[in-house]
PDB file of C-alpha atoms in Angstrom:
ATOM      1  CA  UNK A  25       0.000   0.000   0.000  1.00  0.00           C
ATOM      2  CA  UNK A  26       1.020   4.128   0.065  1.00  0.00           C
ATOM      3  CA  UNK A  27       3.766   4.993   2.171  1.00  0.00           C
ATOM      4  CA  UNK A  28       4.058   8.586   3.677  1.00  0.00           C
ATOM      5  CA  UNK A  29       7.521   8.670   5.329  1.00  0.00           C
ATOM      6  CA  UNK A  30       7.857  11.417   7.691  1.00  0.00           C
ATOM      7  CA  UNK A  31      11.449  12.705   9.107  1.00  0.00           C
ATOM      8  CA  UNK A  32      12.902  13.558  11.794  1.00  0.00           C
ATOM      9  CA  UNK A  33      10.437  11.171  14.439  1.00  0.00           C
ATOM     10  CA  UNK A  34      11.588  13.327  16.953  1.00  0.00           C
ATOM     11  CA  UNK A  35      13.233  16.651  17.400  1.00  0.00           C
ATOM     12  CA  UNK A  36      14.723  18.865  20.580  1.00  0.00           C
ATOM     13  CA  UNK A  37      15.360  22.263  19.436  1.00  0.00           C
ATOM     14  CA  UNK A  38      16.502  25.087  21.097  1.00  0.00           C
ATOM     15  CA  UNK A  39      13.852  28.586  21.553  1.00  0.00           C
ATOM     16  CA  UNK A  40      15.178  30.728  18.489  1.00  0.00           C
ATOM     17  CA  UNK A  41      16.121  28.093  16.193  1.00  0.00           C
ATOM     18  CA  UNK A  42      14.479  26.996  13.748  1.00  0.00           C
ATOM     19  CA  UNK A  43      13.033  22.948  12.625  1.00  0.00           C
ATOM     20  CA  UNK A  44      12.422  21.011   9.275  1.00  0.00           C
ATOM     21  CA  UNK A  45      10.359  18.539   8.853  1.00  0.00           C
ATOM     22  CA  UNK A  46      10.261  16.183   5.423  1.00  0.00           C
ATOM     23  CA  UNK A  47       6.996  14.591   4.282  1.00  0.00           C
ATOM     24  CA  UNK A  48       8.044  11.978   1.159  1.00  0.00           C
ATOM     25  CA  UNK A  49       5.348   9.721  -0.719  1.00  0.00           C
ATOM     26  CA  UNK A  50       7.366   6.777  -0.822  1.00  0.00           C
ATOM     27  CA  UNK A  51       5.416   4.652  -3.764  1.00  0.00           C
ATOM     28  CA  UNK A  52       3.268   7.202  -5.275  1.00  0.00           C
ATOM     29  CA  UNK A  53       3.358  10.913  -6.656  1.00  0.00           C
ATOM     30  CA  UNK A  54       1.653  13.177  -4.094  1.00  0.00           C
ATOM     31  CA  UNK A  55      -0.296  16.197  -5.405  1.00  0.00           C
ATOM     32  CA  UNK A  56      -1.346  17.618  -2.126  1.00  0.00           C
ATOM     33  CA  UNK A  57      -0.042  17.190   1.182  1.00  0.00           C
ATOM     34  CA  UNK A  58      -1.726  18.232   4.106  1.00  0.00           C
ATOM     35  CA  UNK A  59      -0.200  19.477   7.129  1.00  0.00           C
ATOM     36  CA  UNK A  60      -1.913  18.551  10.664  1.00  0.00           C
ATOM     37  CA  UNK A  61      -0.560  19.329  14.395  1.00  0.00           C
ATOM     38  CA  UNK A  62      -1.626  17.191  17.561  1.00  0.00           C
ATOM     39  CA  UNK A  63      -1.083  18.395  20.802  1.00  0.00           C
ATOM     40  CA  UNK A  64      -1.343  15.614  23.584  1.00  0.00           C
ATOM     41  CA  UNK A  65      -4.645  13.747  23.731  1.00  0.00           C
ATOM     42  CA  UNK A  66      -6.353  16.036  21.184  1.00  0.00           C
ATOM     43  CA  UNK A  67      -7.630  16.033  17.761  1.00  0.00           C
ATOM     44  CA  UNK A  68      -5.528  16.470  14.576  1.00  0.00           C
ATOM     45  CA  UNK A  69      -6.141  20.440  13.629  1.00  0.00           C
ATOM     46  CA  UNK A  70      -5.435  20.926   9.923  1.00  0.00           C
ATOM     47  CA  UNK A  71      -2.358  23.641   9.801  1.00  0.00           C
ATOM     48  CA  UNK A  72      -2.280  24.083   5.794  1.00  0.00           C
ATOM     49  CA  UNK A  73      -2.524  22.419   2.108  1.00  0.00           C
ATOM     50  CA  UNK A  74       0.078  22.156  -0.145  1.00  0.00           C
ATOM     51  CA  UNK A  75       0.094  21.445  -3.883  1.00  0.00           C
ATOM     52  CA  UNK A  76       2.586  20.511  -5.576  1.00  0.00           C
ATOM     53  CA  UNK A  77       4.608  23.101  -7.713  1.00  0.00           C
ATOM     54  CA  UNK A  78       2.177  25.928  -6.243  1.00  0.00           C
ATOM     55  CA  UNK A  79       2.121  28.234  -2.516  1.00  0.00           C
ATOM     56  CA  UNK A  80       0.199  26.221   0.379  1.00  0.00           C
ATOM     57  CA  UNK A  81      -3.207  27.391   1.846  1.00  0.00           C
ATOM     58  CA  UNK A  82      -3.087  27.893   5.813  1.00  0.00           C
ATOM     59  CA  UNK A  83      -6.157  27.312   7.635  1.00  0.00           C
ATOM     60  CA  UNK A  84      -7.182  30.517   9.668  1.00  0.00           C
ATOM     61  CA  UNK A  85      -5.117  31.205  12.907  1.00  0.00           C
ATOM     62  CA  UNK A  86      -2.464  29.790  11.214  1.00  0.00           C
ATOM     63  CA  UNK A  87       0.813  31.559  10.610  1.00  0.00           C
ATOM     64  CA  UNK A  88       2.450  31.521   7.455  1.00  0.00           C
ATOM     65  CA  UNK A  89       5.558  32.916   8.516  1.00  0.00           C
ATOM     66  CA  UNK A  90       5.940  31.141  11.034  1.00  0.00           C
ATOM     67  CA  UNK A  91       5.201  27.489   9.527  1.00  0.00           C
ATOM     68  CA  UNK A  92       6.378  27.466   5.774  1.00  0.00           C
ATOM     69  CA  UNK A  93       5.503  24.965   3.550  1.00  0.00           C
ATOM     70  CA  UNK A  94       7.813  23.801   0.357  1.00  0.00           C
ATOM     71  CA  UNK A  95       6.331  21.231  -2.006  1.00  0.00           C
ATOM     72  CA  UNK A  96       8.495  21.429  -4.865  1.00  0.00           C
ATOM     73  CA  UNK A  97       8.384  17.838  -6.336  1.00  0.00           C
ATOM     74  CA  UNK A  98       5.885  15.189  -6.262  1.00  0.00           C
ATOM     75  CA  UNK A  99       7.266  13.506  -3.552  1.00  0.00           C
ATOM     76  CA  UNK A 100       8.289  15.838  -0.803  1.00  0.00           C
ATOM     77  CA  UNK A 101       6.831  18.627   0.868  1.00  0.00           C
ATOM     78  CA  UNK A 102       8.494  20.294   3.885  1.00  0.00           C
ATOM     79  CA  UNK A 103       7.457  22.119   6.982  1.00  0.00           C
ATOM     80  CA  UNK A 104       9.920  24.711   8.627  1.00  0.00           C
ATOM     81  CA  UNK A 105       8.768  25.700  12.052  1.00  0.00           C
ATOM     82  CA  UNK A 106      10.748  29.423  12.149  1.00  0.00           C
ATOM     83  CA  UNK A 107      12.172  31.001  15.121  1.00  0.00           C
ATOM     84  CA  UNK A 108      10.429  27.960  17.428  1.00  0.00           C
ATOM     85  CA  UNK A 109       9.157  28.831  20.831  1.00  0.00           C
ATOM     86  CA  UNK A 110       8.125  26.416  23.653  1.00  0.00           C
ATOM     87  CA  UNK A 111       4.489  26.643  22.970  1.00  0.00           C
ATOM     88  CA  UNK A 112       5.242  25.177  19.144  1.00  0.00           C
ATOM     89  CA  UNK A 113       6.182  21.933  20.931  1.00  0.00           C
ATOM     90  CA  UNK A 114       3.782  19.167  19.492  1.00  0.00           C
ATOM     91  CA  UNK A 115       3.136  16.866  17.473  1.00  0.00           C
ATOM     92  CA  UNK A 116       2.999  17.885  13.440  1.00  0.00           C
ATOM     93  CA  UNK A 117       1.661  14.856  10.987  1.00  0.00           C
ATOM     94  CA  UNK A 118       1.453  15.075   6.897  1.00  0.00           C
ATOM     95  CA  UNK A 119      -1.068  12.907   5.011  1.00  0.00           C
ATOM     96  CA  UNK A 120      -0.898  13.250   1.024  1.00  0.00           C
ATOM     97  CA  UNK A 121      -2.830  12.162  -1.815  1.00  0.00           C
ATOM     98  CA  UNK A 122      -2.327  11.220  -4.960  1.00  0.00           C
ATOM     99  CA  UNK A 123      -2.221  12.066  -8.409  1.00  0.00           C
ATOM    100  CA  UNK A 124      -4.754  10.053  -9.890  1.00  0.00           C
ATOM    101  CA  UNK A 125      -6.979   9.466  -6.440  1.00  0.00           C
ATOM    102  CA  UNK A 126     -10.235  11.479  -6.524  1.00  0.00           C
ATOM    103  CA  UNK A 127     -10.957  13.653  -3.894  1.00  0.00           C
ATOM    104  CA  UNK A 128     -12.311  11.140  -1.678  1.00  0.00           C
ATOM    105  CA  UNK A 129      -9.876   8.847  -2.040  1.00  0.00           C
ATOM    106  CA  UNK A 130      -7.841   7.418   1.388  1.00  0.00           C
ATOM    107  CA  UNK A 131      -5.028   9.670   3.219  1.00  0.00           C
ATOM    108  CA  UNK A 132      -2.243   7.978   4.027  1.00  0.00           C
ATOM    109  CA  UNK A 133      -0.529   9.521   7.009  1.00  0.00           C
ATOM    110  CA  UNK A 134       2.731   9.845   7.878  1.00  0.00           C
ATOM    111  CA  UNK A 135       3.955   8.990  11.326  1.00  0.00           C
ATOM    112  CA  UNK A 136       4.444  12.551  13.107  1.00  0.00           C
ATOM    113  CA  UNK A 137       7.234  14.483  14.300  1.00  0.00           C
ATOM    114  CA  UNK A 138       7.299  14.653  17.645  1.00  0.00           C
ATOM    115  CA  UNK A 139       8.937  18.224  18.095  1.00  0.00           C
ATOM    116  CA  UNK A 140      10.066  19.643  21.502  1.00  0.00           C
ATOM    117  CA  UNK A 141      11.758  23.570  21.962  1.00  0.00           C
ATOM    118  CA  UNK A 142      13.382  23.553  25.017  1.00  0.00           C
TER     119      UNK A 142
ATOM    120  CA  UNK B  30     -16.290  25.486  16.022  1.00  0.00           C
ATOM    121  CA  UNK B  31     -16.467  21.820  15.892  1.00  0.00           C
ATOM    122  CA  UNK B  32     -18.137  20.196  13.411  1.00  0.00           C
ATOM    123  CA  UNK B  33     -17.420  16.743  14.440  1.00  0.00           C
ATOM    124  CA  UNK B  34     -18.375  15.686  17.264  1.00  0.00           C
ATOM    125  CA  UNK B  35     -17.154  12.488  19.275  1.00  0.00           C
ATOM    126  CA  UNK B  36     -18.393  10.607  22.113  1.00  0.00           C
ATOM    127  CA  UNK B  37     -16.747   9.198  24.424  1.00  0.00           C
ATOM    128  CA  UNK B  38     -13.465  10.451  25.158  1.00  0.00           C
ATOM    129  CA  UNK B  39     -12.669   7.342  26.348  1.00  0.00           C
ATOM    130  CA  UNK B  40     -13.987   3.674  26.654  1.00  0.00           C
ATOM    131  CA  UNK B  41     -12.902   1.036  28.366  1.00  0.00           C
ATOM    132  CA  UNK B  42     -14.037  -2.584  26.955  1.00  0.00           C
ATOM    133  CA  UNK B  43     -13.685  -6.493  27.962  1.00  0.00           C
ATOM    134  CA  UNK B  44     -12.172  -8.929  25.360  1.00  0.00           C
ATOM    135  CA  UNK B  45     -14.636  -9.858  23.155  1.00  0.00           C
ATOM    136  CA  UNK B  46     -17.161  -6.814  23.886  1.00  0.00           C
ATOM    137  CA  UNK B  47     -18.273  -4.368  21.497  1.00  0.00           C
ATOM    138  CA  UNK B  48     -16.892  -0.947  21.545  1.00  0.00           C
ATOM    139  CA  UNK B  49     -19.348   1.664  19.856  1.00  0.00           C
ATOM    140  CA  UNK B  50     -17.977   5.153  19.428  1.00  0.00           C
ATOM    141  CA  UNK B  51     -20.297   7.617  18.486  1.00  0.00           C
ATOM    142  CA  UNK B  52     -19.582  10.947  15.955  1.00  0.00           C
ATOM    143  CA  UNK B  53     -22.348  13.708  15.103  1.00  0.00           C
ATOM    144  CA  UNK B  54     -21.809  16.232  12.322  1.00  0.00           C
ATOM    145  CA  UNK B  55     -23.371  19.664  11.407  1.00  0.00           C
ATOM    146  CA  UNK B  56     -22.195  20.382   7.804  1.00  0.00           C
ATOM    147  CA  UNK B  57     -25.035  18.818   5.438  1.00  0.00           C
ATOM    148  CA  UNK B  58     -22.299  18.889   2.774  1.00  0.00           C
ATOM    149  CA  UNK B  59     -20.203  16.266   4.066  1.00  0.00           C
ATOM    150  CA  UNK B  60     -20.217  13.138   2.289  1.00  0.00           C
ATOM    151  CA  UNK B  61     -17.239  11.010   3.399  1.00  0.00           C
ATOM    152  CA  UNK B  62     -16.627   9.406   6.390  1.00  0.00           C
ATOM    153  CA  UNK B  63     -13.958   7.767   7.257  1.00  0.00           C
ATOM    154  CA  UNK B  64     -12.714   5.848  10.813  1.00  0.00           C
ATOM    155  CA  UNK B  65      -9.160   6.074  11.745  1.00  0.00           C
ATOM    156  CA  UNK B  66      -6.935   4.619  14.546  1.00  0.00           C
ATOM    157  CA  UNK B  67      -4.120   5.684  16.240  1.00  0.00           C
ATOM    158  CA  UNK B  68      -1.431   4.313  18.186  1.00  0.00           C
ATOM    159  CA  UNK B  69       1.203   6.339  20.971  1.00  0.00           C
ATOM    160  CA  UNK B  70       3.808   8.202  18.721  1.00  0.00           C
ATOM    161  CA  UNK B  71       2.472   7.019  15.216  1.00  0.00           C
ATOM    162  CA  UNK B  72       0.288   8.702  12.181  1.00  0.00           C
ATOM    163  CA  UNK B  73      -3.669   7.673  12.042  1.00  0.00           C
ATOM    164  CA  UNK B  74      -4.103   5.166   9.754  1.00  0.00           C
ATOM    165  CA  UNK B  75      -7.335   4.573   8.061  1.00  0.00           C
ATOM    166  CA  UNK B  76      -9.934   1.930   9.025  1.00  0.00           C
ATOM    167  CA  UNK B  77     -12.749   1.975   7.690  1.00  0.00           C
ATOM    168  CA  UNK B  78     -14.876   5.214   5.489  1.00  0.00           C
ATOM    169  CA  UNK B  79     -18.588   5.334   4.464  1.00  0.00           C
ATOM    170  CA  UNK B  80     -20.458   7.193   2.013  1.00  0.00           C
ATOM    171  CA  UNK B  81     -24.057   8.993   2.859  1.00  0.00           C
ATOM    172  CA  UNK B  82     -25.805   6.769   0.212  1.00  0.00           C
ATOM    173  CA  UNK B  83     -25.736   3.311   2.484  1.00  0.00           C
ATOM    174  CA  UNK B  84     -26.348   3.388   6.131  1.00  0.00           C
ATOM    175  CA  UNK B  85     -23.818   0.180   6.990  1.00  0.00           C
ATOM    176  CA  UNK B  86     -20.455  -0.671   6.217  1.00  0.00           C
ATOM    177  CA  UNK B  87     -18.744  -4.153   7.155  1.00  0.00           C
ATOM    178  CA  UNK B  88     -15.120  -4.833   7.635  1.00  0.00           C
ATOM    179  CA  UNK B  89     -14.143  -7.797   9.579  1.00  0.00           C
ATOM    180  CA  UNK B  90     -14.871  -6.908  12.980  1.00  0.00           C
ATOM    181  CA  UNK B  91     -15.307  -3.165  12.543  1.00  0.00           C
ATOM    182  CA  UNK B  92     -18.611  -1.778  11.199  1.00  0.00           C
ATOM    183  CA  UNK B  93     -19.823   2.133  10.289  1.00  0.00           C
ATOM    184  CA  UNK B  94     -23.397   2.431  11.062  1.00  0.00           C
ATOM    185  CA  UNK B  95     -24.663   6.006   9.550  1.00  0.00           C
ATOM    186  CA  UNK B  96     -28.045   7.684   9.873  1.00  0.00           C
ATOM    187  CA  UNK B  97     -28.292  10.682   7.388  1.00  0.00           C
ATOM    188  CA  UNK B  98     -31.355  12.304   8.555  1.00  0.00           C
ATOM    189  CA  UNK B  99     -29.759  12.508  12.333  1.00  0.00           C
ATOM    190  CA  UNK B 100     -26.653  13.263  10.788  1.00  0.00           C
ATOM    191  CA  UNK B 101     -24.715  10.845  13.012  1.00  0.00           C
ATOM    192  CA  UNK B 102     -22.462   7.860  12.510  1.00  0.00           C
ATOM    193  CA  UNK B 103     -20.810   5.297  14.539  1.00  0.00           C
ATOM    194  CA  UNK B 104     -18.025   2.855  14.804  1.00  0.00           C
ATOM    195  CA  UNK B 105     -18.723  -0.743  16.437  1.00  0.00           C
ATOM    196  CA  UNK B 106     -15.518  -2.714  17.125  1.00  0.00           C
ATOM    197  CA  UNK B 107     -16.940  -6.772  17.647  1.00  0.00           C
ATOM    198  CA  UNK B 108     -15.276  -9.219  19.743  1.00  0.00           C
ATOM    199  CA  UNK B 109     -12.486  -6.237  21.236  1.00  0.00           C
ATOM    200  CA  UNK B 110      -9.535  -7.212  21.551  1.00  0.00           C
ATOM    201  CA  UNK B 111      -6.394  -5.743  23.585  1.00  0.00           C
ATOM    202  CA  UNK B 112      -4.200  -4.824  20.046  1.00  0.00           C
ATOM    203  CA  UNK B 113      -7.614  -2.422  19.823  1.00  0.00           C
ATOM    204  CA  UNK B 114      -6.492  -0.458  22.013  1.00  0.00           C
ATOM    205  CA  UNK B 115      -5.969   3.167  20.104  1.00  0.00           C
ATOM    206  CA  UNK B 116      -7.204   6.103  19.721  1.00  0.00           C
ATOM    207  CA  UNK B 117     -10.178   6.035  17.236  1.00  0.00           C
ATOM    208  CA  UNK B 118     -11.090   9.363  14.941  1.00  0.00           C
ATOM    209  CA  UNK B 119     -14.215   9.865  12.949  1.00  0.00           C
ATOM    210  CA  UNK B 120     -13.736  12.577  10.092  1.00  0.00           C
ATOM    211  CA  UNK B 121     -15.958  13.895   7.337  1.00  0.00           C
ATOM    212  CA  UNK B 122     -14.907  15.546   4.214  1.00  0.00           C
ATOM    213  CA  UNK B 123     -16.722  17.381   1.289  1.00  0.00           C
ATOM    214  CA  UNK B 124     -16.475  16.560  -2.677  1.00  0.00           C
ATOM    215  CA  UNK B 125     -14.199  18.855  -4.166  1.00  0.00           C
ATOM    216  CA  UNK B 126     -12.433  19.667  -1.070  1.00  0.00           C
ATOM    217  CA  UNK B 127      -9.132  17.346  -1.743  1.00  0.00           C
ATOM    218  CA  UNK B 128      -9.554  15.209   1.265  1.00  0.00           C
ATOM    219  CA  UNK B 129      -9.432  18.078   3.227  1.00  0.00           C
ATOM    220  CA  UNK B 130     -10.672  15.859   6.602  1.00  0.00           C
ATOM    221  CA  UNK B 131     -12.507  17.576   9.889  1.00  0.00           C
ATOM    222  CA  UNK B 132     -11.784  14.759  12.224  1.00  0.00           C
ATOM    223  CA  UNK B 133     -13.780  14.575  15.853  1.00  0.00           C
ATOM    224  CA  UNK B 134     -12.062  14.774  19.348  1.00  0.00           C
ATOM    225  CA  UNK B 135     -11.204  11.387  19.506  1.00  0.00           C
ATOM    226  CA  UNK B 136     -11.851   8.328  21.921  1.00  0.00           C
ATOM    227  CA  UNK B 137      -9.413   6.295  23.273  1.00  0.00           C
ATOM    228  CA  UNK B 138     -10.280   3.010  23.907  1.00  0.00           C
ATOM    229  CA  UNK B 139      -8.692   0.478  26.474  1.00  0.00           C
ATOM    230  CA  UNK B 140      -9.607  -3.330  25.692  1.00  0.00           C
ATOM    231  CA  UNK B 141      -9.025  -5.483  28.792  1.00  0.00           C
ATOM    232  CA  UNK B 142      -8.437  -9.104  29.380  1.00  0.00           C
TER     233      UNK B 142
END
C-alpha cells in the first residue's frame, strides 16, 4: 500500500532556532499534502494544504511565517517551524494524496514528528 | 467550532465486547466518512470510510453504522480485543475539497483481558 515517510520522528530544538520537517510519498506521486498538528490527547487540527509546484493554503489562525511549507516535487513537501518557541512543541503529521486518487480517495498519514523547543 | 463531534473520550471494553464510538456532524455537505486509529507516537491510519448513500459498512470486525437524517455515525468494534487499544477518529470531508478531513475529538479506547 502508500507509504508517507515522515522525518525527523523526533526533534529537541533550542527557543530561536528553527526545525524542518520532510513529508516523502514513498510509492506514489503526491499532489497535495496536508499538514496537521496534535497536541497531547487532542484532535488532529489541519495547519495548511500544499500542492505541488504551487504556494500552500493555511487554515485561519495559522501563521504563514511562522510554519512554511515547500512542495516542490511530487514527492516531498516540507514544513519549517521558524524562530520555534516552547508553545510550538507538538506533534505535526502530513497525510498526502495522490495524483490520480479522486478527492475522496484514502489519506495515508505519515507517522508525526514529535517536536520539543526547550 | 467543531463540526465533528465524538463521544466518548474514552472507553474502556472487555475482550470480546463491542466498543461503539459515536460521531455527530453539522455540515449537510459532508459526504465522506472515514474511521481512523491511532497508536502512541504514530500517524492515524485509516480503518474503515462510508459514504451517505448506504447506512452500513462491514469490515471484519469493525462496522460504520450512519443515519443521514440525524446526521450521526458510529463505529462498532466486535469481539475487542487488547491490540484495539488506540485512539479512534471519525472525520468527514466534502467533494471537491481534496480530502481536506474535519476529524472529531477522539476516543481512546482500552480493551481489557
Amino acid at each position: 500500500g502508500a507509504v508517507v515517510s515522515q522525518h525527523p520522528s523526533r526533534v529537541i530544538c533550542k527557543s530561536g532556532t528553527s526545525v524542518k520537517i520532510e513529508c516523502r510519498s514513498l510509492d506514489f506521486q503526491a499532489t497535495t499534502m496536508f499538514w496537521y498538528r496534535q497536541f497531547p490527547k487532542q484532535s488532529l487540527m489541519l495547519m495548511a494544504t500544499s500542492n505541488e509546484g504551487s504556494k500552500a493554503t493555511y487554515e485561519q489562525g495559522v501563521e504563514k511565517d511562522k510554519f512554511l511549507i515547500n512542495h516542490a516535487s511530487l514527492t516531498l513537501s516540507t514544513l519549517t517551524v521558524t524562530s520555534a518557541h516552547p508553545e510550538d512543541s507538538s506533534f505535526y503529521i502530513c497525510s498526502a494524496r495522490g495524483r490520480r486518487q479522486g478527492n475522496n480517495s484514502p489519506l495515508h498519514f505519515g507517522n508525526g514528528t514529535r517536536l520539543t523547543v526547550t | 467550532q467543531q463540526q465533528v463531534k465524538q463521544s466518548p473520550q474514552s472507553l474502556i471494553v472487555q475482550k470480546g465486547g463491542i466498543s461503539i464510538i459515536n460521531c455527530a456532524y453539522e455540515n449537510t455537505a459532508f459526504d465522506y466518512f472515514p474511521w481512523y486509529q491511532q497508536f502512541p507516537g504514530k500517524g492515524p491510519a485509516l480503518l474503515i470510510a462510508i459514504r451517505p448513500d448506504v447506512s452500513e459498512k462491514k469490515e471484519g470486525r469493525f462496522t460504520i453504522s450512519f443515519n443521514k437524517s440525524a446526521k450521526q455515525f458510529s463505529l462498532h468494534i466486535m469481539d475487542s480485543q487488547p491490540g484495539d487499544s488506540a485512539t479512534y477518529f471519525c472525520a468527514a470531508s466534502m467533494s471537491g475539497t481534496a480530502s481536506k478531513l474535519t476529524f472529531g475529538t477522539g476516543t481512546r479506547l482500552q480493551v481489557t483481558l
